[in-house]
Coordinates of C-alpha atoms and ligand atoms in Angstrom, one line a residue:
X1 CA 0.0 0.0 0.0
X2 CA 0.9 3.6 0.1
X3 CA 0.3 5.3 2.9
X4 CA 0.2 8.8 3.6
X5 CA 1.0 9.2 7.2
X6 CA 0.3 12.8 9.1
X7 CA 1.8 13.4 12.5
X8 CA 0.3 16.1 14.3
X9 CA 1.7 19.2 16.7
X10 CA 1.7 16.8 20.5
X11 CA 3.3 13.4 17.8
X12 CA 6.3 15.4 17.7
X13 CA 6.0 17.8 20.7
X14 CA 9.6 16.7 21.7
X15 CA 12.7 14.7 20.7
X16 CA 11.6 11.5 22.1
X17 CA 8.0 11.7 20.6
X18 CA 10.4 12.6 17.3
X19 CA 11.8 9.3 17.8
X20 CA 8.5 7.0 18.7
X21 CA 7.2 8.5 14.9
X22 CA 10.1 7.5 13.4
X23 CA 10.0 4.5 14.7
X24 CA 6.4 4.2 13.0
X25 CA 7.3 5.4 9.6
X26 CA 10.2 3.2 9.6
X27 CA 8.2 0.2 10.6
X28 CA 4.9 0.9 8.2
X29 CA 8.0 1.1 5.8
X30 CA 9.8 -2.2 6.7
X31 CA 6.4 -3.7 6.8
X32 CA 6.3 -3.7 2.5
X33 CA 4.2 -0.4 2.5
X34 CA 5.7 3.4 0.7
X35 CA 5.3 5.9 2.9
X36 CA 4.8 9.3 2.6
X37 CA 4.8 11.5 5.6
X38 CA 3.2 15.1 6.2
X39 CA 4.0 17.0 9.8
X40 CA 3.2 19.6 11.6
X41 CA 5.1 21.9 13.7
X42 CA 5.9 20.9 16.9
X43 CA 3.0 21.1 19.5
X44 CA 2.8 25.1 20.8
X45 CA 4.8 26.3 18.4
X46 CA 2.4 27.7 15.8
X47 CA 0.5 29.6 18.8
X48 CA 4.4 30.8 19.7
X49 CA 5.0 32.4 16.2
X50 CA 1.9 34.3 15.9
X51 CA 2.2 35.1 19.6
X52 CA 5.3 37.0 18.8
X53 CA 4.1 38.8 15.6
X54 CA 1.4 40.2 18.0
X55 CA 3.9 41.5 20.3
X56 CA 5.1 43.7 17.6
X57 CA 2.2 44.8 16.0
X58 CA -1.9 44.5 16.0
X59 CA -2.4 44.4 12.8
X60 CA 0.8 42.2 11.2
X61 CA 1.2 42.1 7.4
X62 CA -0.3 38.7 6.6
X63 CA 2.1 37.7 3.9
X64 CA 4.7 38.6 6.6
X65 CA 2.8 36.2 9.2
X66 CA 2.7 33.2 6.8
X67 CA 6.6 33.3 6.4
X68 CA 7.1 33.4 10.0
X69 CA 4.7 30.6 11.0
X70 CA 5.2 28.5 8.4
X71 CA 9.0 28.1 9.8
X72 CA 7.0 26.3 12.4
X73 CA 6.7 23.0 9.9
X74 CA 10.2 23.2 8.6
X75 CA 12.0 22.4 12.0
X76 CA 9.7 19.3 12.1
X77 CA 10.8 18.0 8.9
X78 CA 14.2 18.0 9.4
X79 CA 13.9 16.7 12.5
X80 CA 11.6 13.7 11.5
X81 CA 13.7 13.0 8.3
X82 CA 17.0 12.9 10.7
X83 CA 15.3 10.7 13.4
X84 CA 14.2 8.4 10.4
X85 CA 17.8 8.4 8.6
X86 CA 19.0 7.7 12.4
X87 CA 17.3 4.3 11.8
X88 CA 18.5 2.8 8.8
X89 CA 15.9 4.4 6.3
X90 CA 16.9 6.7 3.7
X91 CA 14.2 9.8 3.7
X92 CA 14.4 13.6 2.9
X93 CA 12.5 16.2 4.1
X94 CA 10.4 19.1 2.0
X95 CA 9.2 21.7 2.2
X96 CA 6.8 23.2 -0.1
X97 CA 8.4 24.8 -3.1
X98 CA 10.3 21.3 -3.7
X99 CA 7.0 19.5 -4.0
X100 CA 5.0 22.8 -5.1
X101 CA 2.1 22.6 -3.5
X102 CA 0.6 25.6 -5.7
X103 CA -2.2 27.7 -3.3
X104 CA -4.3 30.9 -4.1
X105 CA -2.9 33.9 -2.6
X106 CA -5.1 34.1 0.9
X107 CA -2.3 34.5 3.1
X108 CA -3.4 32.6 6.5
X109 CA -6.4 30.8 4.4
X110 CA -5.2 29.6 1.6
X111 CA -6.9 27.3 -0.9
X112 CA -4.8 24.1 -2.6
X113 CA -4.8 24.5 -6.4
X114 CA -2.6 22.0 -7.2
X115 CA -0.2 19.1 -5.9
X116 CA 2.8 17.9 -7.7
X117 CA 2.8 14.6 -6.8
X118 CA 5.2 13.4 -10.1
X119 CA 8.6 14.4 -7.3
X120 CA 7.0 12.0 -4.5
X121 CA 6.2 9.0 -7.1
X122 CA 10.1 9.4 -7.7
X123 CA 11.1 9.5 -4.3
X124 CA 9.4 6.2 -3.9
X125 CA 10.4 4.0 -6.2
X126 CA 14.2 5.1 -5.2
X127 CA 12.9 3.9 -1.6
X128 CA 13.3 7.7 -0.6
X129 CA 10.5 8.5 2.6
X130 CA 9.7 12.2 1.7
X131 CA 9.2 14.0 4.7
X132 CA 6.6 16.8 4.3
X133 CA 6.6 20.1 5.8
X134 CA 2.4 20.6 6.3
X135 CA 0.3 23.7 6.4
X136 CA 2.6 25.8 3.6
X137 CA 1.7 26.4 0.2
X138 CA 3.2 28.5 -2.4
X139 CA 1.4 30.9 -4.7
X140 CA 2.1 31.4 -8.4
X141 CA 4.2 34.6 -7.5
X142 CA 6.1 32.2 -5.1
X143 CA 5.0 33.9 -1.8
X144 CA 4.8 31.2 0.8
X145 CA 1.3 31.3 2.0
X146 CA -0.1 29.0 5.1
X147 CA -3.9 26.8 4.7
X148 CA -5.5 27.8 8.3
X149 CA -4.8 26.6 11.7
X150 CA -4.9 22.6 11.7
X151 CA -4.2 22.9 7.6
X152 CA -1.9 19.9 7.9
X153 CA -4.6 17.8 7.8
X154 CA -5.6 19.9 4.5
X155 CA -1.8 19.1 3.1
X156 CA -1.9 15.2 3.7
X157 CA -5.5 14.8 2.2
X158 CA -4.7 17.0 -0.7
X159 CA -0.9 14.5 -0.9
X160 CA -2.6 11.5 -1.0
X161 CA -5.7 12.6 -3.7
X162 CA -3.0 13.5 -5.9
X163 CA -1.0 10.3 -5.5
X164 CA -4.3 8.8 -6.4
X165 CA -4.0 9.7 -10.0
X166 CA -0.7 7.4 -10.2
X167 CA -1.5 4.7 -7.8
X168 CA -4.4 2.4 -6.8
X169 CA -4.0 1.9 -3.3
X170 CA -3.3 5.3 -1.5
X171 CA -4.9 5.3 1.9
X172 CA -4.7 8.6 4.6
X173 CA -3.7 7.9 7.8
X174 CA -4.3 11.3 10.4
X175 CA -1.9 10.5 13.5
X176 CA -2.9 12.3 16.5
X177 CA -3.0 12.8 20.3
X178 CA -6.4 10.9 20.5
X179 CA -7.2 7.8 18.9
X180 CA -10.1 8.2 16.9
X181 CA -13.3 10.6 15.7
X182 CA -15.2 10.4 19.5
X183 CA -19.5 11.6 19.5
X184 CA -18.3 14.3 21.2
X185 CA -15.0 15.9 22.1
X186 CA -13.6 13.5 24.8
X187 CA -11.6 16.6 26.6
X188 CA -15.3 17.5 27.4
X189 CA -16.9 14.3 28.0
X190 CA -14.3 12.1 29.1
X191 CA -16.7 9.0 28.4
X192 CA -17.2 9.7 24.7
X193 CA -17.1 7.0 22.7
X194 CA -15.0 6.3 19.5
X195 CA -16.8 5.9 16.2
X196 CA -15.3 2.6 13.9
X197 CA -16.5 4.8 11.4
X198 CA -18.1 8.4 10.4
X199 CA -19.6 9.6 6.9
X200 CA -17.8 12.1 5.3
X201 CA -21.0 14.3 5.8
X202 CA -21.0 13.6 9.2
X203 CA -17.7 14.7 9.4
X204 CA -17.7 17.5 7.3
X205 CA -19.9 18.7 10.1
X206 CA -18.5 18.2 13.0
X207 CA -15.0 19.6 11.7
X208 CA -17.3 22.8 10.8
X209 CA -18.9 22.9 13.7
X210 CA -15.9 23.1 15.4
X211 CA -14.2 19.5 16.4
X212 CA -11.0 20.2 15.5
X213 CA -9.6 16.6 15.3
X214 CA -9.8 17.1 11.3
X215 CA -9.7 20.6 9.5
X216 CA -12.9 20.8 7.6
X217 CA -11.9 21.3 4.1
X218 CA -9.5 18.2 4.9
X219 CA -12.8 16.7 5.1
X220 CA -14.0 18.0 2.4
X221 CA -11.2 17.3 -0.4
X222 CA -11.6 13.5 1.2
X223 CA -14.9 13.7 0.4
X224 CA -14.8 14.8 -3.1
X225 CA -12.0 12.8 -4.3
X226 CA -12.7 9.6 -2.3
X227 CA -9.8 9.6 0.1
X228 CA -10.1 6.6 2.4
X229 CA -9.1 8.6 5.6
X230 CA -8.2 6.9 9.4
X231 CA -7.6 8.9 12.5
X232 CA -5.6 6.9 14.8
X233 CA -3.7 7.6 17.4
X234 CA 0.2 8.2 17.9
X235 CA 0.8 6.9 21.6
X236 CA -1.6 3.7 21.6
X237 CA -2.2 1.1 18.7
X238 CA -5.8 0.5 17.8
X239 CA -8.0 0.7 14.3
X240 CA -9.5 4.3 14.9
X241 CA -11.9 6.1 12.7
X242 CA -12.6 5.6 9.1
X243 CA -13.8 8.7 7.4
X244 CA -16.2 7.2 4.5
X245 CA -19.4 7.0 2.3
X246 CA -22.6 6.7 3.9
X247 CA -24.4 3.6 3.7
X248 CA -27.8 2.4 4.3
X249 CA -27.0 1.1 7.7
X250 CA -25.6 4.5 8.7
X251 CA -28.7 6.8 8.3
X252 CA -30.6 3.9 9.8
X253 CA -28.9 3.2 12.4
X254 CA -29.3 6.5 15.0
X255 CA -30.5 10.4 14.6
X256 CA -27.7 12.1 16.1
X257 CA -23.5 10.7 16.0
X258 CA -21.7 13.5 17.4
X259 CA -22.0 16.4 19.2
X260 CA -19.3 19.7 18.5
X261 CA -18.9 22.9 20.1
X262 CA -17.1 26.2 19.0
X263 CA -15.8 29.0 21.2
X264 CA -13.8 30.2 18.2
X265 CA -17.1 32.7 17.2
X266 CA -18.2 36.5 17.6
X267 CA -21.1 38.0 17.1
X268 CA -22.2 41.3 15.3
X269 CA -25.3 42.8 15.6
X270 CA -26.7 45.9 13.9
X271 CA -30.2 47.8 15.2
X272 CA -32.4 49.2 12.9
X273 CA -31.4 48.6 9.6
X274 CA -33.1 49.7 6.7
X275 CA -34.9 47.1 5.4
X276 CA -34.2 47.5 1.9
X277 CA -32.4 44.4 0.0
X278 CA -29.9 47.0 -1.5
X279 CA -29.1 48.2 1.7
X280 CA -28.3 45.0 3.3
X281 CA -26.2 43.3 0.0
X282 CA -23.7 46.4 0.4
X283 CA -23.0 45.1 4.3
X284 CA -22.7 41.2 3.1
X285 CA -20.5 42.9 -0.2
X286 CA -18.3 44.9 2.4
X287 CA -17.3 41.7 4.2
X288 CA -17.1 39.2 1.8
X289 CA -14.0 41.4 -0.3
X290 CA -12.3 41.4 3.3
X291 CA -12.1 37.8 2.5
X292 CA -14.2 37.5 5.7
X293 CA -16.1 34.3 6.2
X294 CA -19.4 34.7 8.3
X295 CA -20.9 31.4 9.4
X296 CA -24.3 32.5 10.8
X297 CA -26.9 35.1 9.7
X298 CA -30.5 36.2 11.6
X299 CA -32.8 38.9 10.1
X300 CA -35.5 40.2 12.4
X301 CA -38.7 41.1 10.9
X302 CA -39.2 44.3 9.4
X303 CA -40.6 47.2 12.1
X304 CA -41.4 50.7 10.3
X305 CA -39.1 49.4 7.6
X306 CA -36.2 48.9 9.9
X307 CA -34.8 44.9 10.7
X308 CA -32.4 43.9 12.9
X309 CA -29.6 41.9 11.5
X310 CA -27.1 39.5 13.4
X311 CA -24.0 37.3 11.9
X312 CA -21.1 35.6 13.2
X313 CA -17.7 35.9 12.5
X314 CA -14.6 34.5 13.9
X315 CA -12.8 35.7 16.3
X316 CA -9.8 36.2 14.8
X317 CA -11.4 38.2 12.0
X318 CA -14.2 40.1 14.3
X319 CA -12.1 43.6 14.6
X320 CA -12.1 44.3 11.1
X321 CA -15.7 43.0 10.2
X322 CA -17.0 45.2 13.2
X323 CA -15.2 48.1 12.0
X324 CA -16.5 47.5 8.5
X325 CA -19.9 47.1 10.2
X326 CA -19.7 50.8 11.6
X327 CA -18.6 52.6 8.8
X328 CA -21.6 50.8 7.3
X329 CA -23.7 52.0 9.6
X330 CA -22.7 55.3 10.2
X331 CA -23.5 55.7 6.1
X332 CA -26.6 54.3 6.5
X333 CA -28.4 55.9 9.4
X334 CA -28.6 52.1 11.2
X335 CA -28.7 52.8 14.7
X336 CA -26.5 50.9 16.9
X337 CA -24.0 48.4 16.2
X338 CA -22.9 45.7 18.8
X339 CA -20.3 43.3 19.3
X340 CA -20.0 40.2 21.3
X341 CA -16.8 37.9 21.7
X342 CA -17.8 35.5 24.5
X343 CA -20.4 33.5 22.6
X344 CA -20.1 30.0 21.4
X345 CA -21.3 27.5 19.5
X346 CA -23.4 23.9 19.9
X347 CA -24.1 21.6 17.2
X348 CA -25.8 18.1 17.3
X349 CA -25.1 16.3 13.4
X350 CA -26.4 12.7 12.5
X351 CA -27.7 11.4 8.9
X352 CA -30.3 9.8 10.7
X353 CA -32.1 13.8 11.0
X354 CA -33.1 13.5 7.7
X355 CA -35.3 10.6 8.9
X356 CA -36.5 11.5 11.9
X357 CA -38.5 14.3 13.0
X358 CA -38.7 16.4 16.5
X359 CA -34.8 16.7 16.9
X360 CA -34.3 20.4 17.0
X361 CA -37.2 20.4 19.3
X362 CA -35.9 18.5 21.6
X363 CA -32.7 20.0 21.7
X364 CA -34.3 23.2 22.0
X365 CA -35.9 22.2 24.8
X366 CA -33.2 20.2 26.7
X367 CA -31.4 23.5 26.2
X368 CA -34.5 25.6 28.1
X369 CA -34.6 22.8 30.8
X370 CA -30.8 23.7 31.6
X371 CA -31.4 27.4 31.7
X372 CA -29.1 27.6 28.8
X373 CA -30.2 30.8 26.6
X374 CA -30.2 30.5 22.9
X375 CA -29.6 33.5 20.6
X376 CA -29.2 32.4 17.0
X377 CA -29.9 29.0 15.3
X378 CA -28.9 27.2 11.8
X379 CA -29.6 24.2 10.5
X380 CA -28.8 21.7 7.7
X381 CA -30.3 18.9 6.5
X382 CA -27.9 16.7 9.3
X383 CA -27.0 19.6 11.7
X384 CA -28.2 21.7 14.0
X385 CA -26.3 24.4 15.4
X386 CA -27.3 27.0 18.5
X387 CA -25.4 29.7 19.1
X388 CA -25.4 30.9 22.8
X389 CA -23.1 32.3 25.9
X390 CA -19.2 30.9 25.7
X391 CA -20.0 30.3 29.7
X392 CA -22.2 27.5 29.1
X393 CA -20.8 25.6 26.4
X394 CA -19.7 22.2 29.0
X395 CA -22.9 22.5 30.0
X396 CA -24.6 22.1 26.9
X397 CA -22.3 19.5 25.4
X398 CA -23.3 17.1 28.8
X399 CA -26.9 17.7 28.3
X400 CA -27.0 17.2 24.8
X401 CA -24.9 14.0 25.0
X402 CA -27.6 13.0 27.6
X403 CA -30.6 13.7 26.0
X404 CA -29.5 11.9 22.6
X405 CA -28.3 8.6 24.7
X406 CA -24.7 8.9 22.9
X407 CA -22.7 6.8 25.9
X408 CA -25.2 3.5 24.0
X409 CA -23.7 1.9 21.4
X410 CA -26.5 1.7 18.8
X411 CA -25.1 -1.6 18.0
X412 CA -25.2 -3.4 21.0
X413 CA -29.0 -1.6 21.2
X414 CA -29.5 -3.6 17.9
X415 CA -28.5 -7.0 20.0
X416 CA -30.5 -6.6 22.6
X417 CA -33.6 -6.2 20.5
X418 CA -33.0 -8.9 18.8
X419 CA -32.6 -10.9 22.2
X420 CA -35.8 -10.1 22.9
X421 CA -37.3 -10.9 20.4
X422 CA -36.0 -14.7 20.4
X423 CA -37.9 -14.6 23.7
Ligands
LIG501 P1 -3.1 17.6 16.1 O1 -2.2 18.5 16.8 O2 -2.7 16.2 16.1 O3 -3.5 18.1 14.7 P2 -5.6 18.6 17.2 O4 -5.5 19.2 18.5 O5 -5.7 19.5 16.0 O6 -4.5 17.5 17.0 O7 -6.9 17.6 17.2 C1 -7.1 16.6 18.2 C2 -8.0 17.1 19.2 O8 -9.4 17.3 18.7 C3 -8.2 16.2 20.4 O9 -7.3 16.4 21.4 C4 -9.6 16.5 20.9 O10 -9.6 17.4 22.1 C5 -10.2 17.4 19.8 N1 -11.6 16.9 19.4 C6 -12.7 17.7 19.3 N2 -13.8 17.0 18.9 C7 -13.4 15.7 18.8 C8 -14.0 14.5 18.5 N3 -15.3 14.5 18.2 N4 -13.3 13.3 18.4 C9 -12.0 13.4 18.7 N5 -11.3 14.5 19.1 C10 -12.0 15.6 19.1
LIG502 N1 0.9 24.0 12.8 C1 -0.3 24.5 12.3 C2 -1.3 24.8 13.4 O1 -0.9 24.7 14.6 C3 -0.9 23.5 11.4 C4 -1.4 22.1 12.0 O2 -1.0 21.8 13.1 O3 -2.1 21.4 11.3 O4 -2.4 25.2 13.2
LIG503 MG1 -5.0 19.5 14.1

């Protein structure tokens, strides 16, 4: 097989954790597999980088911020590829000029055009383990540009779609400091359980909805180009997740798989808006060429032809969408813009919604029963999501995960009507 193997920031916090992963590839190696490995930079030192370009200055040049933290990655890969040579394999680390992994120009978001996998299909058959620095990208100018926090994920998906085009059995392994895709983040519900498997859907909406185990458009390029995709973990052995088409059995099987939160939202709100389509384009126009994404949008009715309007934004991008919110206002006679940065996010997501009706009202009102206040609400055919205060996020994770029975295995539910039955 082929494997594409992607060791995450805690898999090589430190020397020794360097070593344990090398000791991995090289086995998955000796084992008859090629191997090719993406990394990330060591764990905290990301947050480190960007820390210290926010010393300097609140604003930083973002082309300026993607050089600096992509250096993050390349200390990884030479270190990996050394720890590998260390034991008897031959491998070589790169970064992402050598392989050219050709992005837009989004600095801190950028989008994967295109993957030169033709390099790593060489490296292979001379038994070379390329080493892969993840997150960077290059743009056709050559500017180094960076995919997102957690965009290593992005890189190794994208790696092994492309290898797909020269080889038949490319599978995506996601190494990381949990072993598998739990129903809910097990930091919050330390009795979580671990899914055997999760549909891409599924999993394209808990990423979004913040479980951050997988970055979403990782998800999402799996999705599109059929990657067979794992999350296992780096410390313990075991057959994780597997990221893959629905099937019957899926959507029949239970209403809601996983619960994710978000505290990585803020939320905008604007008073008295005209309530003239025009009017209310120009504010959606004004953020959208800021390169601004907004996840959630309300509209209250129209009063004297004035409407409230609310979105979210995230809080790394909330200063400048507020600012472009008052200057939009001020033009516009709106009168009174407000901010809020300590909201968060809920979400419950399951195929089985499609099926079943009377979910969102019983979240809603499992919600009420907790006292837990709900401001803003969006749904999807799988999801829904309720946006309310960043206090009372634990909270709402433990009484949904109650309310939807996610500690019983549906499939040992299955057995024991069956039992009965035979009775
Ligand atoms: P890495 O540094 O390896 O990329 P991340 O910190 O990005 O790791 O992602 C792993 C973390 O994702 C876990 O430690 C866990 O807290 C979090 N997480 C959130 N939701 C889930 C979930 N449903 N299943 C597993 N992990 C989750
Ligand atoms: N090092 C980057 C980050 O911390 C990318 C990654 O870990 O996937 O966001
Ligand atoms: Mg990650």
């Amino acid at each position: 097989m082929l494997i594409v193997q992607k060791f995450g920031g805690t898999s090589v916090g430190d020397i020794e954790r360097i070593r344990k992963v090398a000791k991995k590839v090289v086995e998955t190696k000796r084992a008859g597999n090629d191997v090719v490995v993406v990394v990330s930079a060591m764990a905290g030192e990301t947050d480190r980088l960007i820390n210290l370009a926010y010393q300097l200055t609140d604003n930083p040049d973002m082309r300026e911020l993607d050089v600096l933290v992509s250096t993050g990655e390349q200390v990884s890969t030479a270190l990996l590829a050394m720890a590998i040579i260390e034991l008897g394999c031959r491998a070589l680390s790169l970064q992402n000029h050598q392989i050219k992994i050709i992005t837009d120009s989004s600095f801190t978001k950028a989008k994967i055009r295109r993957v030169d996998a033709e390099k790593l299909i060489n490296l292979l058959k001379n038994d070379i383990i390329p080493v892969i620095a993840g997150f960077q990208g290059i743009d056709e100018n050559g500017n180094i540009t960076t995919l997102g926090r957690g965009g290593s994920d992005t890189t190794a998906v994208a790696i092994a779609a492309s290898l797909m085009s020269y080889r038949d059995d490319v599978i995506c392994e996601i190494y990381t400091d949990v072993d598998g895709v739990y129903t809910a983040d097990p930091n919050i519900i330390p009795y979580a359980r671990r899914l055997d498997e999760i549909s891409y859907e599924e999993m394209l909406e808990l990423s979004g909805s913040g479980a951050k185990v997988l970055q979403t458009r990782s998800v999402g390029l799996a999705m599109k180009y059929n990657v067979k995709l794992y999350v296992k973990s780096s410390f313990i052995d075991g057959k994780g997740t597997l990221i893959t088409k629905e099937t019957q059995k899926m959507i029949e099987d239970i209403v809601v798989r996983g619960i994710a939160s978000d505290k990585t939202q803020a939320r905008i709100t604007l008073l008295g808006v005209p309530d003239d389509q025009n009017v209310i384009i120009e504010l959606f126009n004004s953020i959208a060429e800021a390169n601004i994404v907004i996840d959630i949008i309300t509209q209250t009715s129209s009063v004297d032809g004035l409407t409230d309007i609310g979105f979210t934004v995230s809080k790394s991008d909330f200063k400048r969408a507020f600012e472009i919110a008052r200057k939009f206002a001020e033009k516009n006679g709106v009168k009174n813009v407000l901010g809020d940065l300590n909201i968060g996010k809920v979400s419950i997501i399951g195929i089985g919604m499609v099926s079943h009706a009377g979910v969102a009202s019983r979240m809603f009102t499992a919600l009420a029963r907790a006292g837990i206040k709900v401001y803003m609400i969006s749904t999807s055919e799988i999801k829904i999501s309720c946006v309310i205060d960043e206090k009372d996020i634990e909270k709402a994770v433990k009484v949904l995960y109650d309310e939807f029975k996610l500690s019983v295995d549906p499939k040992s539910e299955i057995q024991i009507k069956s039992d009965s039955l035979n009775l």
